[in-house]
Amino acid sequence: MLSKNMQAALNEQVKIEAQSSQVYLAMASWSEIQPGIDNVTQFFYNHSDEERMHMLKLIHFINERGGFAMIPALEQPALTYPSIIHAFKELLKHEIMVSESINKLVDIALNEKDYATHNFLQWYVAEQIEEEALARTLNEKLEMIGDEKSGLYLFDKDILNVSIASSNDE
Ligand code: FEO
């Protein structure tokens, strides 16, 4: 059975995952109208779907543990970006924020000796390591490319392979 405190903290994470899905969906829609980055667009759509899956996993866990998962209102995400590199910088910043939030949940679970929730959260800890590593790799590639069009072409060609290789999703 979840404590009220643990339940509230997990519900906060439901919102963060839902908001992440929304942020990446907005990135996907923006990149879809940019020329020549179809795979980058697909990457953002896929990432948005993954975040929705992270949210659903939390919802089921909260409800199965005797709590109640509350579906939150979301904030308006940024609709446009000055460039692709700006979008990916934002993605990395966002994932670092998510990791910090997961770490706080782990702290709460340990303080409360809630080992079931602690165990459940380990999946998210591993996922965040993967997601941050992937976001860093993509940012490094983009920094090397700069404004070079041929580099961006190759980046787009490559991005779905990079994400598949780094994903630990079920
Ligand atoms: Fe579900 Fe990318 O954090």
Tab-separated table of C-alpha atoms and ligand atoms in Angstrom:
chain	number	residue	atom	x	y	z
A	1	MET	CA	0.000	0.000	0.000
A	2	LEU	CA	1.376	3.410	-0.952
A	3	SER	CA	1.673	6.120	1.683
A	4	LYS	CA	-0.107	9.387	0.926
A	5	ASN	CA	3.268	11.037	0.535
A	6	MET	CA	4.599	8.402	-1.886
A	7	GLN	CA	1.353	8.479	-3.842
A	8	ALA	CA	1.508	12.261	-4.211
A	9	ALA	CA	5.142	12.086	-5.355
A	10	LEU	CA	4.362	9.363	-7.926
A	11	ASN	CA	1.413	11.384	-9.192
A	12	GLU	CA	3.759	14.329	-9.641
A	13	GLN	CA	5.907	12.039	-11.805
A	14	VAL	CA	2.832	11.084	-13.867
A	15	LYS	CA	2.579	14.762	-14.722
A	16	ILE	CA	6.277	15.062	-15.557
A	17	GLU	CA	6.128	12.072	-17.935
A	18	ALA	CA	2.923	13.379	-19.533
A	19	GLN	CA	4.484	16.820	-19.897
A	20	SER	CA	7.606	15.228	-21.435
A	21	SER	CA	5.441	13.448	-23.977
A	22	GLN	CA	3.782	16.755	-24.793
A	23	VAL	CA	7.105	18.627	-25.129
A	24	TYR	CA	8.491	16.008	-27.541
A	25	LEU	CA	5.234	15.904	-29.474
A	26	ALA	CA	5.574	19.655	-30.021
A	27	MET	CA	9.188	19.140	-31.153
A	28	ALA	CA	7.954	16.464	-33.584
A	29	SER	CA	5.309	18.711	-35.066
A	30	TRP	CA	7.791	21.571	-35.448
A	31	SER	CA	10.434	19.378	-37.053
A	32	GLU	CA	7.863	17.826	-39.403
A	33	ILE	CA	7.506	21.176	-41.177
A	34	GLN	CA	11.294	21.665	-41.491
A	35	PRO	CA	12.753	20.403	-44.768
A	36	GLY	CA	14.872	17.242	-44.940
A	37	ILE	CA	14.729	15.945	-41.360
A	38	ASP	CA	12.128	13.200	-41.632
A	39	ASN	CA	13.976	10.810	-39.324
A	40	VAL	CA	14.560	13.489	-36.701
A	41	THR	CA	10.810	14.043	-36.848
A	42	GLN	CA	10.187	10.331	-36.389
A	43	PHE	CA	12.666	10.304	-33.488
A	44	PHE	CA	10.657	12.995	-31.686
A	45	TYR	CA	7.354	11.228	-32.352
A	46	ASN	CA	8.832	7.958	-31.047
A	47	HIS	CA	10.238	9.735	-28.005
A	48	SER	CA	6.862	11.273	-27.274
A	49	ASP	CA	5.264	7.797	-27.424
A	50	GLU	CA	7.916	6.430	-25.046
A	51	GLU	CA	7.144	9.132	-22.515
A	52	ARG	CA	3.472	8.263	-22.704
A	53	MET	CA	4.434	4.654	-21.981
A	54	HIS	CA	6.493	5.843	-18.955
A	55	MET	CA	3.421	7.716	-17.763
A	56	LEU	CA	1.109	4.709	-18.226
A	57	LYS	CA	3.487	2.427	-16.351
A	58	LEU	CA	3.318	4.798	-13.371
A	59	ILE	CA	-0.474	5.070	-13.559
A	60	HIS	CA	-0.871	1.282	-13.450
A	61	PHE	CA	1.627	0.958	-10.590
A	62	ILE	CA	-0.087	3.617	-8.446
A	63	ASN	CA	-3.509	2.051	-8.972
A	64	GLU	CA	-2.263	-1.496	-8.388
A	65	ARG	CA	-0.662	-0.462	-5.087
A	66	GLY	CA	-3.900	0.815	-3.625
A	67	GLY	CA	-3.471	4.438	-4.670
A	68	PHE	CA	-5.241	6.546	-7.261
A	69	ALA	CA	-3.424	7.896	-10.306
A	70	MET	CA	-4.762	11.337	-11.121
A	71	ILE	CA	-4.564	12.479	-14.731
A	72	PRO	CA	-3.126	15.991	-14.668
A	73	ALA	CA	-3.628	19.154	-16.698
A	74	LEU	CA	-0.597	19.931	-18.846
A	75	GLU	CA	1.289	23.110	-19.677
A	76	GLN	CA	1.628	24.516	-23.161
A	77	PRO	CA	5.026	23.342	-24.469
A	78	ALA	CA	7.318	25.455	-26.668
A	79	LEU	CA	5.953	25.289	-30.207
A	80	THR	CA	9.012	26.306	-32.214
A	81	TYR	CA	12.806	26.293	-31.925
A	82	PRO	CA	15.435	28.527	-33.553
A	83	SER	CA	17.243	25.418	-34.861
A	84	ILE	CA	17.528	21.653	-34.470
A	85	ILE	CA	20.429	22.014	-32.078
A	86	HIS	CA	18.291	24.187	-29.814
A	87	ALA	CA	15.613	21.489	-29.740
A	88	PHE	CA	18.141	18.795	-28.820
A	89	LYS	CA	19.734	21.002	-26.133
A	90	GLU	CA	16.279	21.415	-24.659
A	91	LEU	CA	15.732	17.653	-24.842
A	92	LEU	CA	18.923	17.011	-22.845
A	93	LYS	CA	18.009	19.658	-20.261
A	94	HIS	CA	14.581	18.113	-19.953
A	95	GLU	CA	15.941	14.580	-19.442
A	96	ILE	CA	18.355	15.815	-16.738
A	97	MET	CA	15.357	17.364	-14.949
A	98	VAL	CA	13.467	14.048	-15.243
A	99	SER	CA	16.447	12.120	-13.813
A	100	GLU	CA	16.593	14.470	-10.821
A	101	SER	CA	12.917	13.948	-10.258
A	102	ILE	CA	13.281	10.134	-10.388
A	103	ASN	CA	16.166	10.345	-7.907
A	104	LYS	CA	13.944	12.262	-5.502
A	105	LEU	CA	11.319	9.520	-5.771
A	106	VAL	CA	13.961	6.908	-4.977
A	107	ASP	CA	14.940	8.945	-1.894
A	108	ILE	CA	11.341	9.067	-0.694
A	109	ALA	CA	10.880	5.311	-1.265
A	110	LEU	CA	14.041	4.565	0.738
A	111	ASN	CA	13.115	6.925	3.571
A	112	GLU	CA	9.728	5.263	3.848
A	113	LYS	CA	11.217	1.760	3.522
A	114	ASP	CA	8.818	1.251	0.597
A	115	TYR	CA	10.872	-1.433	-1.116
A	116	ALA	CA	8.197	-2.319	-3.680
A	117	THR	CA	8.212	1.237	-5.019
A	118	HIS	CA	11.987	1.368	-4.764
A	119	ASN	CA	12.190	-1.778	-6.877
A	120	PHE	CA	9.671	-0.415	-9.386
A	121	LEU	CA	11.674	2.807	-9.738
A	122	GLN	CA	14.865	0.986	-10.712
A	123	TRP	CA	13.482	0.591	-14.226
A	124	TYR	CA	13.226	4.380	-14.452
A	125	VAL	CA	16.721	4.861	-13.048
A	126	ALA	CA	18.116	2.609	-15.810
A	127	GLU	CA	15.948	4.269	-18.443
A	128	GLN	CA	17.195	7.732	-17.462
A	129	ILE	CA	20.830	6.636	-17.761
A	130	GLU	CA	20.046	5.510	-21.339
A	131	GLU	CA	18.048	8.599	-22.222
A	132	GLU	CA	20.619	11.046	-20.914
A	133	ALA	CA	23.424	9.183	-22.677
A	134	LEU	CA	21.493	9.219	-25.942
A	135	ALA	CA	20.667	12.923	-25.631
A	136	ARG	CA	24.329	13.738	-24.897
A	137	THR	CA	25.523	11.706	-27.900
A	138	LEU	CA	23.089	13.473	-30.215
A	139	ASN	CA	24.076	16.888	-28.849
A	140	GLU	CA	27.769	16.128	-29.372
A	141	LYS	CA	27.106	15.066	-32.960
A	142	LEU	CA	25.156	18.249	-33.643
A	143	GLU	CA	27.874	20.424	-32.130
A	144	MET	CA	30.418	18.846	-34.486
A	145	ILE	CA	28.127	19.384	-37.470
A	146	GLY	CA	27.360	23.046	-36.743
A	147	ASP	CA	25.541	24.640	-39.681
A	148	GLU	CA	26.839	22.197	-42.257
A	149	LYS	CA	23.993	20.908	-44.449
A	150	SER	CA	25.683	17.651	-45.470
A	151	GLY	CA	26.365	16.853	-41.809
A	152	LEU	CA	22.744	17.410	-40.947
A	153	TYR	CA	21.752	15.095	-43.797
A	154	LEU	CA	23.906	12.346	-42.290
A	155	PHE	CA	22.650	13.098	-38.785
A	156	ASP	CA	19.093	12.614	-40.008
A	157	LYS	CA	20.047	9.409	-41.818
A	158	ASP	CA	21.680	8.019	-38.668
A	159	ILE	CA	19.401	9.109	-35.838
A	160	LEU	CA	16.929	6.222	-35.775
A	161	ASN	CA	19.763	3.676	-35.591
A	162	VAL	CA	21.371	5.543	-32.703
A	163	SER	CA	18.116	5.599	-30.781
A	164	ILE	CA	17.325	1.921	-31.399
A	165	ALA	CA	20.808	0.833	-30.297
A	166	SER	CA	20.541	2.837	-27.078
A	167	SER	CA	16.992	2.022	-26.101
A	168	ASN	CA	16.320	-0.289	-23.150
A	169	ASP	CA	12.574	-0.302	-23.659
A	170	GLU	CA	10.592	-3.475	-23.301
B	1	FEO	FE1	10.401	9.422	-19.181
B	1	FEO	FE2	12.551	10.717	-20.902
B	1	FEO	O1	11.816	10.509	-19.239
